[in-house]
Amino acid sequence: MSDTIQQDWDPRAESVLNDQIAAYDDIRGRCPVAFSDYLQWSLFRHEDVRRVLNDHETFSNAASRHLSVPNAMDPPEHSHFRQLIEPYFGPDAMRVFAPQCWAIAERVVGRLPVDGDVEAMTEMGQDFALEIQCAFMGWPTRLHEPLRAWVKRQQDATLAGDRQRLGELALEFDGVIREQLESRRALGDAAPVDVTTQIMNETVKGRSLSDEEIVSILRNWTVGELGTISASIGILMNYLALNPELQARLRVEPSLLSAAIDEILRVDAPLMSNRRITTRPVEIGGRHIAAGERLTLLWGSANRDEAVFGNADEVRLDRNPKDNLLYGAGVHVCPGAPLARMELEFFIKALLEATVELAPIAERPAIRALYPAGGYSAVPLKVRRQQA
């Protein structure tokens, strides 16, 4: 059916890619459920996106051609794996990881120049994402640079739309994970007691996890986070540099950091979209959509919907957090949200404690990332450190 539908917009048009957020704001008011050959049915409104998130029977998460545990699963299968995964991000697990998380945040921030320029995405965001994710997984530090190179190759292949190369890179990353599994099996009882080893010993519905399931879980915990954590840090650092009043307030009121971070990332999405597939014919946003059609949920639009947030660009720390779809909603809400929130809060806290000023560089403005990435590809900033 979708082959015969006229395009409402072109997500790859230069005018859209140059400023995704402005383009989405415009389309949301004119065509809130819009069709394109590239993304099929794109949902721009908060109301429609939330409806999809809360109706997993009509809007299935099983939209991937590859095994994705539990992201591309629906209840009841999703529920079994979700129950297995959630303790890894529960309060006890976060308390255990917190000291190491804080130490890494301080170490990465400690590399800032005393008084000079920094590129927030690569020098801060990517460094922190690589180090923090390897530490959480229990992976060796020798993987930092190979993974950095892998992320760059993946970004290039994504922008080029090179599906064959993306498939090769996925297999390459799976190989990194399998190497970690094999090394632990070779060590037997002497294997490190870490997240990776623990997942290897989990069971679901009375059976051991297959290697394919283990690899899928660990891939979801690493590949996605390497991109979204670094994107988030770039967005946050850029926003604070451009808004010195909020920057100053957060330096003296760090208790506001959590709300401020979620609100800034609502305004400027680090993750632009997610997918669903319809299981039956449905009408949404005034459009009739057949069964088996692909939907693209545009977080970068829904979280800026003026019907919910009024002036979407206004960072307000008193907003109802339940309206913020930064980590999704419903049964598929991101299980790793507690970890991501702790990582970002610790990083920004360490950053503000170590510096007296973050400022933009007028002649070198931040460069926006291109879809499917959110945030920026480069964020040059001026930084002044606290004097010892």
PDB file of C-alpha atoms in Angstrom, residues 62-319:
ATOM      1  CA  ALA A  62       9.181  -5.957  16.386  1.00  0.00           C
ATOM      2  CA  ALA A  63      10.311  -3.651  13.586  1.00  0.00           C
ATOM      3  CA  SER A  64      13.888  -4.918  13.225  1.00  0.00           C
ATOM      4  CA  ARG A  65      15.125  -7.529  10.761  1.00  0.00           C
ATOM      5  CA  HIS A  66      17.675  -8.675  13.320  1.00  0.00           C
ATOM      6  CA  LEU A  67      17.423 -10.126  16.829  1.00  0.00           C
ATOM      7  CA  SER A  68      17.195  -7.227  19.273  1.00  0.00           C
ATOM      8  CA  VAL A  69      16.666  -8.215  22.917  1.00  0.00           C
ATOM      9  CA  PRO A  70      14.364  -6.889  24.285  1.00  0.00           C
ATOM     10  CA  ASN A  71      14.053  -3.728  22.164  1.00  0.00           C
ATOM     11  CA  ALA A  72      12.370  -5.390  19.190  1.00  0.00           C
ATOM     12  CA  MET A  73      10.104  -7.645  21.220  1.00  0.00           C
ATOM     13  CA  ASP A  74       6.522  -7.314  22.428  1.00  0.00           C
ATOM     14  CA  PRO A  75       4.863  -8.754  25.539  1.00  0.00           C
ATOM     15  CA  PRO A  76       4.833 -11.437  26.741  1.00  0.00           C
ATOM     16  CA  GLU A  77       8.280 -12.265  25.297  1.00  0.00           C
ATOM     17  CA  HIS A  78       9.507  -8.732  26.018  1.00  0.00           C
ATOM     18  CA  SER A  79       8.322  -8.973  29.624  1.00  0.00           C
ATOM     19  CA  HIS A  80      10.496 -12.021  30.416  1.00  0.00           C
ATOM     20  CA  PHE A  81      13.672 -10.331  29.182  1.00  0.00           C
ATOM     21  CA  ARG A  82      12.738  -6.986  30.693  1.00  0.00           C
ATOM     22  CA  GLN A  83      12.396  -8.629  34.114  1.00  0.00           C
ATOM     23  CA  LEU A  84      15.876 -10.091  33.658  1.00  0.00           C
ATOM     24  CA  ILE A  85      17.433  -6.782  32.619  1.00  0.00           C
ATOM     25  CA  GLU A  86      15.916  -4.235  35.003  1.00  0.00           C
ATOM     26  CA  PRO A  87      17.976  -5.154  38.110  1.00  0.00           C
ATOM     27  CA  TYR A  88      21.144  -4.170  36.232  1.00  0.00           C
ATOM     28  CA  PHE A  89      19.871  -0.580  36.317  1.00  0.00           C
ATOM     29  CA  GLY A  90      18.126  -0.688  39.675  1.00  0.00           C
ATOM     30  CA  PRO A  91      19.003   1.377  42.777  1.00  0.00           C
ATOM     31  CA  ASP A  92      21.428  -1.189  44.198  1.00  0.00           C
ATOM     32  CA  ALA A  93      23.341  -1.510  40.927  1.00  0.00           C
ATOM     33  CA  MET A  94      23.541   2.265  40.571  1.00  0.00           C
ATOM     34  CA  ARG A  95      24.875   2.661  44.126  1.00  0.00           C
ATOM     35  CA  VAL A  96      27.619   0.129  43.391  1.00  0.00           C
ATOM     36  CA  PHE A  97      28.635   1.810  40.136  1.00  0.00           C
ATOM     37  CA  ALA A  98      28.334   5.409  41.354  1.00  0.00           C
ATOM     38  CA  PRO A  99      31.892   5.816  42.779  1.00  0.00           C
ATOM     39  CA  GLN A 100      33.461   4.520  39.567  1.00  0.00           C
ATOM     40  CA  CYS A 101      31.127   6.676  37.485  1.00  0.00           C
ATOM     41  CA  TRP A 102      32.094   9.799  39.440  1.00  0.00           C
ATOM     42  CA  ALA A 103      35.812   8.992  39.191  1.00  0.00           C
ATOM     43  CA  ILE A 104      35.578   8.673  35.393  1.00  0.00           C
ATOM     44  CA  ALA A 105      33.631  11.937  35.120  1.00  0.00           C
ATOM     45  CA  GLU A 106      36.300  13.752  37.155  1.00  0.00           C
ATOM     46  CA  ARG A 107      39.093  12.150  35.139  1.00  0.00           C
ATOM     47  CA  VAL A 108      37.636  13.129  31.759  1.00  0.00           C
ATOM     48  CA  VAL A 109      36.835  16.677  32.928  1.00  0.00           C
ATOM     49  CA  GLY A 110      40.357  16.887  34.359  1.00  0.00           C
ATOM     50  CA  ARG A 111      41.713  16.818  30.786  1.00  0.00           C
ATOM     51  CA  LEU A 112      40.193  20.221  30.019  1.00  0.00           C
ATOM     52  CA  PRO A 113      42.700  22.993  29.329  1.00  0.00           C
ATOM     53  CA  VAL A 114      43.251  25.531  32.098  1.00  0.00           C
ATOM     54  CA  ASP A 115      42.187  28.311  29.753  1.00  0.00           C
ATOM     55  CA  GLY A 116      41.545  27.485  26.121  1.00  0.00           C
ATOM     56  CA  ASP A 117      39.376  25.791  23.523  1.00  0.00           C
ATOM     57  CA  VAL A 118      37.803  22.354  23.641  1.00  0.00           C
ATOM     58  CA  GLU A 119      35.731  20.344  21.168  1.00  0.00           C
ATOM     59  CA  ALA A 120      32.965  19.073  23.413  1.00  0.00           C
ATOM     60  CA  MET A 121      31.815  16.160  21.251  1.00  0.00           C
ATOM     61  CA  THR A 122      35.084  14.302  20.662  1.00  0.00           C
ATOM     62  CA  GLU A 123      37.262  15.516  23.535  1.00  0.00           C
ATOM     63  CA  MET A 124      34.596  15.306  26.225  1.00  0.00           C
ATOM     64  CA  GLY A 125      31.449  13.480  25.067  1.00  0.00           C
ATOM     65  CA  GLN A 126      33.033  10.647  23.149  1.00  0.00           C
ATOM     66  CA  ASP A 127      35.825  10.119  25.685  1.00  0.00           C
ATOM     67  CA  PHE A 128      33.339   9.943  28.532  1.00  0.00           C
ATOM     68  CA  ALA A 129      30.931   7.658  26.657  1.00  0.00           C
ATOM     69  CA  LEU A 130      33.689   5.190  25.739  1.00  0.00           C
ATOM     70  CA  GLU A 131      35.228   5.087  29.189  1.00  0.00           C
ATOM     71  CA  ILE A 132      31.982   4.938  31.130  1.00  0.00           C
ATOM     72  CA  GLN A 133      30.391   2.219  28.992  1.00  0.00           C
ATOM     73  CA  CYS A 134      33.470   0.002  29.046  1.00  0.00           C
ATOM     74  CA  ALA A 135      33.682   0.447  32.819  1.00  0.00           C
ATOM     75  CA  PHE A 136      30.015  -0.421  33.317  1.00  0.00           C
ATOM     76  CA  MET A 137      30.347  -3.547  31.151  1.00  0.00           C
ATOM     77  CA  GLY A 138      33.649  -4.574  32.739  1.00  0.00           C
ATOM     78  CA  TRP A 139      35.515  -4.337  29.435  1.00  0.00           C
ATOM     79  CA  PRO A 140      39.259  -3.555  29.292  1.00  0.00           C
ATOM     80  CA  THR A 141      40.546  -0.047  28.635  1.00  0.00           C
ATOM     81  CA  ARG A 142      42.450  -1.343  25.590  1.00  0.00           C
ATOM     82  CA  LEU A 143      39.091  -1.325  23.777  1.00  0.00           C
ATOM     83  CA  HIS A 144      38.667   2.453  24.038  1.00  0.00           C
ATOM     84  CA  GLU A 145      40.538   3.382  20.863  1.00  0.00           C
ATOM     85  CA  PRO A 146      39.293   0.476  18.675  1.00  0.00           C
ATOM     86  CA  LEU A 147      35.729   1.332  19.711  1.00  0.00           C
ATOM     87  CA  ARG A 148      36.331   5.028  18.989  1.00  0.00           C
ATOM     88  CA  ALA A 149      37.456   4.085  15.478  1.00  0.00           C
ATOM     89  CA  TRP A 150      34.451   1.773  15.086  1.00  0.00           C
ATOM     90  CA  VAL A 151      32.021   4.550  16.088  1.00  0.00           C
ATOM     91  CA  LYS A 152      33.552   6.837  13.437  1.00  0.00           C
ATOM     92  CA  ARG A 153      33.220   4.186  10.737  1.00  0.00           C
ATOM     93  CA  GLN A 154      29.631   3.494  11.745  1.00  0.00           C
ATOM     94  CA  GLN A 155      28.727   7.197  11.647  1.00  0.00           C
ATOM     95  CA  ASP A 156      30.257   7.538   8.185  1.00  0.00           C
ATOM     96  CA  ALA A 157      28.394   4.475   6.871  1.00  0.00           C
ATOM     97  CA  THR A 158      25.124   5.704   8.384  1.00  0.00           C
ATOM     98  CA  LEU A 159      25.410   9.114   6.743  1.00  0.00           C
ATOM     99  CA  ALA A 160      26.301   7.452   3.436  1.00  0.00           C
ATOM    100  CA  GLY A 161      23.304   5.110   3.697  1.00  0.00           C
ATOM    101  CA  ASP A 162      25.678   2.183   3.061  1.00  0.00           C
ATOM    102  CA  ARG A 163      23.645  -0.782   4.300  1.00  0.00           C
ATOM    103  CA  GLN A 164      26.242  -3.356   3.308  1.00  0.00           C
ATOM    104  CA  ARG A 165      28.927  -1.536   5.266  1.00  0.00           C
ATOM    105  CA  LEU A 166      26.599  -1.131   8.253  1.00  0.00           C
ATOM    106  CA  GLY A 167      25.980  -4.876   8.210  1.00  0.00           C
ATOM    107  CA  GLU A 168      29.716  -5.533   8.182  1.00  0.00           C
ATOM    108  CA  LEU A 169      30.253  -3.125  11.052  1.00  0.00           C
ATOM    109  CA  ALA A 170      27.491  -4.799  13.073  1.00  0.00           C
ATOM    110  CA  LEU A 171      29.225  -8.147  12.664  1.00  0.00           C
ATOM    111  CA  GLU A 172      32.513  -6.519  13.648  1.00  0.00           C
ATOM    112  CA  PHE A 173      30.999  -5.168  16.863  1.00  0.00           C
ATOM    113  CA  ASP A 174      29.404  -8.532  17.618  1.00  0.00           C
ATOM    114  CA  GLY A 175      32.896  -9.978  17.275  1.00  0.00           C
ATOM    115  CA  VAL A 176      34.154  -7.616  20.000  1.00  0.00           C
ATOM    116  CA  ILE A 177      31.401  -8.840  22.315  1.00  0.00           C
ATOM    117  CA  ARG A 178      32.001 -12.509  21.501  1.00  0.00           C
ATOM    118  CA  GLU A 179      35.688 -12.023  22.294  1.00  0.00           C
ATOM    119  CA  GLN A 180      34.676 -10.821  25.766  1.00  0.00           C
ATOM    120  CA  LEU A 181      32.440 -13.871  26.234  1.00  0.00           C
ATOM    121  CA  GLU A 182      35.155 -16.273  25.113  1.00  0.00           C
ATOM    122  CA  SER A 183      37.783 -14.725  27.377  1.00  0.00           C
ATOM    123  CA  ARG A 184      35.504 -15.110  30.394  1.00  0.00           C
ATOM    124  CA  ARG A 185      34.683 -18.705  29.548  1.00  0.00           C
ATOM    125  CA  ALA A 186      38.387 -19.462  29.244  1.00  0.00           C
ATOM    126  CA  LEU A 187      38.933 -18.044  32.746  1.00  0.00           C
ATOM    127  CA  GLY A 188      36.168 -20.186  34.250  1.00  0.00           C
ATOM    128  CA  ASP A 189      35.719 -19.464  37.949  1.00  0.00           C
ATOM    129  CA  ALA A 190      38.455 -16.812  37.741  1.00  0.00           C
ATOM    130  CA  ALA A 191      36.386 -14.680  35.339  1.00  0.00           C
ATOM    131  CA  PRO A 192      35.793 -11.138  36.605  1.00  0.00           C
ATOM    132  CA  VAL A 193      32.528 -10.539  38.448  1.00  0.00           C
ATOM    133  CA  ASP A 194      31.109  -7.840  36.219  1.00  0.00           C
ATOM    134  CA  VAL A 195      27.987  -7.050  34.202  1.00  0.00           C
ATOM    135  CA  THR A 196      29.140  -9.047  31.174  1.00  0.00           C
ATOM    136  CA  THR A 197      29.869 -12.166  33.234  1.00  0.00           C
ATOM    137  CA  GLN A 198      26.580 -11.828  35.099  1.00  0.00           C
ATOM    138  CA  ILE A 199      24.558 -11.628  31.874  1.00  0.00           C
ATOM    139  CA  MET A 200      26.291 -14.756  30.607  1.00  0.00           C
ATOM    140  CA  ASN A 201      24.985 -16.657  33.632  1.00  0.00           C
ATOM    141  CA  GLU A 202      21.382 -15.439  33.437  1.00  0.00           C
ATOM    142  CA  THR A 203      18.408 -17.621  32.579  1.00  0.00           C
ATOM    143  CA  VAL A 204      15.053 -16.809  31.012  1.00  0.00           C
ATOM    144  CA  LYS A 205      11.969 -19.021  31.292  1.00  0.00           C
ATOM    145  CA  GLY A 206      14.109 -21.703  32.934  1.00  0.00           C
ATOM    146  CA  ARG A 207      16.832 -21.894  30.280  1.00  0.00           C
ATOM    147  CA  SER A 208      20.231 -20.323  29.744  1.00  0.00           C
ATOM    148  CA  LEU A 209      20.512 -17.411  27.369  1.00  0.00           C
ATOM    149  CA  SER A 210      21.874 -18.244  23.928  1.00  0.00           C
ATOM    150  CA  ASP A 211      25.006 -16.461  22.745  1.00  0.00           C
ATOM    151  CA  GLU A 212      22.880 -14.625  20.177  1.00  0.00           C
ATOM    152  CA  GLU A 213      20.658 -13.283  22.960  1.00  0.00           C
ATOM    153  CA  ILE A 214      23.631 -12.298  25.131  1.00  0.00           C
ATOM    154  CA  VAL A 215      25.313 -10.515  22.240  1.00  0.00           C
ATOM    155  CA  SER A 216      22.079  -8.692  21.391  1.00  0.00           C
ATOM    156  CA  ILE A 217      21.585  -7.482  24.970  1.00  0.00           C
ATOM    157  CA  LEU A 218      25.178  -6.284  25.312  1.00  0.00           C
ATOM    158  CA  ARG A 219      25.092  -4.665  21.868  1.00  0.00           C
ATOM    159  CA  ASN A 220      21.988  -2.682  22.839  1.00  0.00           C
ATOM    160  CA  TRP A 221      23.680  -1.563  26.049  1.00  0.00           C
ATOM    161  CA  THR A 222      26.804  -0.320  24.295  1.00  0.00           C
ATOM    162  CA  VAL A 223      26.245   0.771  20.689  1.00  0.00           C
ATOM    163  CA  GLY A 224      23.263   2.970  21.516  1.00  0.00           C
ATOM    164  CA  GLU A 225      24.855   4.473  24.608  1.00  0.00           C
ATOM    165  CA  LEU A 226      28.122   5.336  22.880  1.00  0.00           C
ATOM    166  CA  GLY A 227      26.148   7.555  20.524  1.00  0.00           C
ATOM    167  CA  THR A 228      23.496   9.011  22.811  1.00  0.00           C
ATOM    168  CA  ILE A 229      25.732   9.792  25.798  1.00  0.00           C
ATOM    169  CA  SER A 230      28.269  11.656  23.665  1.00  0.00           C
ATOM    170  CA  ALA A 231      25.452  13.462  21.809  1.00  0.00           C
ATOM    171  CA  SER A 232      23.860  14.399  25.129  1.00  0.00           C
ATOM    172  CA  ILE A 233      27.085  15.847  26.493  1.00  0.00           C
ATOM    173  CA  GLY A 234      27.594  17.900  23.347  1.00  0.00           C
ATOM    174  CA  ILE A 235      24.045  19.275  23.603  1.00  0.00           C
ATOM    175  CA  LEU A 236      24.354  20.030  27.318  1.00  0.00           C
ATOM    176  CA  MET A 237      27.727  21.735  27.100  1.00  0.00           C
ATOM    177  CA  ASN A 238      26.617  23.826  24.126  1.00  0.00           C
ATOM    178  CA  TYR A 239      23.378  24.857  25.828  1.00  0.00           C
ATOM    179  CA  LEU A 240      25.113  25.878  29.042  1.00  0.00           C
ATOM    180  CA  ALA A 241      27.718  27.859  27.104  1.00  0.00           C
ATOM    181  CA  LEU A 242      24.951  29.736  25.274  1.00  0.00           C
ATOM    182  CA  ASN A 243      22.959  30.316  28.482  1.00  0.00           C
ATOM    183  CA  PRO A 244      25.342  31.710  31.120  1.00  0.00           C
ATOM    184  CA  GLU A 245      22.522  32.533  33.576  1.00  0.00           C
ATOM    185  CA  LEU A 246      21.445  28.882  33.817  1.00  0.00           C
ATOM    186  CA  GLN A 247      25.091  27.836  33.896  1.00  0.00           C
ATOM    187  CA  ALA A 248      25.684  30.118  36.876  1.00  0.00           C
ATOM    188  CA  ARG A 249      22.545  28.932  38.646  1.00  0.00           C
ATOM    189  CA  LEU A 250      23.473  25.274  38.325  1.00  0.00           C
ATOM    190  CA  ARG A 251      26.943  25.962  39.723  1.00  0.00           C
ATOM    191  CA  VAL A 252      25.381  27.129  43.000  1.00  0.00           C
ATOM    192  CA  GLU A 253      22.303  24.860  42.933  1.00  0.00           C
ATOM    193  CA  PRO A 254      23.530  21.429  41.794  1.00  0.00           C
ATOM    194  CA  SER A 255      20.320  19.870  43.161  1.00  0.00           C
ATOM    195  CA  LEU A 256      18.646  21.237  39.999  1.00  0.00           C
ATOM    196  CA  LEU A 257      20.963  19.356  37.661  1.00  0.00           C
ATOM    197  CA  SER A 258      18.746  16.331  37.106  1.00  0.00           C
ATOM    198  CA  ALA A 259      15.691  18.381  36.107  1.00  0.00           C
ATOM    199  CA  ALA A 260      17.794  20.756  33.998  1.00  0.00           C
ATOM    200  CA  ILE A 261      19.499  17.963  32.070  1.00  0.00           C
ATOM    201  CA  ASP A 262      16.223  16.232  31.210  1.00  0.00           C
ATOM    202  CA  GLU A 263      14.677  19.538  30.167  1.00  0.00           C
ATOM    203  CA  ILE A 264      17.608  20.623  27.965  1.00  0.00           C
ATOM    204  CA  LEU A 265      17.545  17.223  26.250  1.00  0.00           C
ATOM    205  CA  ARG A 266      13.807  17.596  25.748  1.00  0.00           C
ATOM    206  CA  VAL A 267      14.428  20.822  23.859  1.00  0.00           C
ATOM    207  CA  ASP A 268      17.273  19.338  21.792  1.00  0.00           C
ATOM    208  CA  ALA A 269      16.974  15.570  21.297  1.00  0.00           C
ATOM    209  CA  PRO A 270      20.110  13.395  21.433  1.00  0.00           C
ATOM    210  CA  LEU A 271      18.127  10.527  19.853  1.00  0.00           C
ATOM    211  CA  MET A 272      15.904  11.656  17.001  1.00  0.00           C
ATOM    212  CA  SER A 273      13.625   8.703  16.364  1.00  0.00           C
ATOM    213  CA  ASN A 274      12.467   5.173  17.024  1.00  0.00           C
ATOM    214  CA  ARG A 275      10.470   2.655  15.012  1.00  0.00           C
ATOM    215  CA  ARG A 276       7.217   0.714  15.323  1.00  0.00           C
ATOM    216  CA  ILE A 277       5.155  -1.397  12.929  1.00  0.00           C
ATOM    217  CA  THR A 278       1.356  -1.582  12.772  1.00  0.00           C
ATOM    218  CA  THR A 279      -0.235  -4.948  13.497  1.00  0.00           C
ATOM    219  CA  ARG A 280      -3.662  -3.966  12.154  1.00  0.00           C
ATOM    220  CA  PRO A 281      -5.305  -1.134  10.230  1.00  0.00           C
ATOM    221  CA  VAL A 282      -5.483   2.021  12.332  1.00  0.00           C
ATOM    222  CA  GLU A 283      -6.353   5.696  12.092  1.00  0.00           C
ATOM    223  CA  ILE A 284      -3.998   8.124  13.766  1.00  0.00           C
ATOM    224  CA  GLY A 285      -3.630  11.849  13.294  1.00  0.00           C
ATOM    225  CA  GLY A 286      -6.374  11.751  10.692  1.00  0.00           C
ATOM    226  CA  ARG A 287      -4.469   9.269   8.495  1.00  0.00           C
ATOM    227  CA  HIS A 288      -5.564   5.720   7.689  1.00  0.00           C
ATOM    228  CA  ILE A 289      -2.625   3.362   8.013  1.00  0.00           C
ATOM    229  CA  ALA A 290      -2.699  -0.281   6.922  1.00  0.00           C
ATOM    230  CA  ALA A 291      -1.374  -3.258   8.878  1.00  0.00           C
ATOM    231  CA  GLY A 292       2.334  -3.922   8.425  1.00  0.00           C
ATOM    232  CA  GLU A 293       3.288  -0.284   7.890  1.00  0.00           C
ATOM    233  CA  ARG A 294       6.411   1.195   9.480  1.00  0.00           C
ATOM    234  CA  LEU A 295       6.095   4.172  11.803  1.00  0.00           C
ATOM    235  CA  THR A 296       8.874   6.572  12.774  1.00  0.00           C
ATOM    236  CA  LEU A 297       8.359   8.194  16.169  1.00  0.00           C
ATOM    237  CA  LEU A 298      10.145  11.539  16.074  1.00  0.00           C
ATOM    238  CA  TRP A 299      11.253  12.308  19.620  1.00  0.00           C
ATOM    239  CA  GLY A 300      12.860  15.481  18.312  1.00  0.00           C
ATOM    240  CA  SER A 301       9.386  16.735  17.406  1.00  0.00           C
ATOM    241  CA  ALA A 302       7.057  15.188  20.006  1.00  0.00           C
ATOM    242  CA  ASN A 303       9.123  16.568  22.892  1.00  0.00           C
ATOM    243  CA  ARG A 304       8.747  20.058  21.460  1.00  0.00           C
ATOM    244  CA  ASP A 305       4.988  19.939  20.833  1.00  0.00           C
ATOM    245  CA  GLU A 306       3.555  23.348  21.733  1.00  0.00           C
ATOM    246  CA  ALA A 307       0.242  21.697  22.671  1.00  0.00           C
ATOM    247  CA  VAL A 308       2.059  20.178  25.663  1.00  0.00           C
ATOM    248  CA  PHE A 309       5.069  22.424  26.286  1.00  0.00           C
ATOM    249  CA  GLY A 310       3.952  25.867  25.096  1.00  0.00           C
ATOM    250  CA  ASN A 311       7.181  27.613  24.150  1.00  0.00           C
ATOM    251  CA  ALA A 312       9.213  24.492  23.418  1.00  0.00           C
ATOM    252  CA  ASP A 313      12.551  26.340  23.500  1.00  0.00           C
ATOM    253  CA  GLU A 314      12.007  27.548  27.061  1.00  0.00           C
ATOM    254  CA  VAL A 315      13.899  25.429  29.588  1.00  0.00           C
ATOM    255  CA  ARG A 316      11.636  25.280  32.619  1.00  0.00           C
ATOM    256  CA  LEU A 317      12.648  23.249  35.640  1.00  0.00           C
ATOM    257  CA  ASP A 318       9.079  23.042  36.957  1.00  0.00           C
ATOM    258  CA  ARG A 319       7.597  21.092  34.033  1.00  0.00           C
TER     259      ARG A 319
END
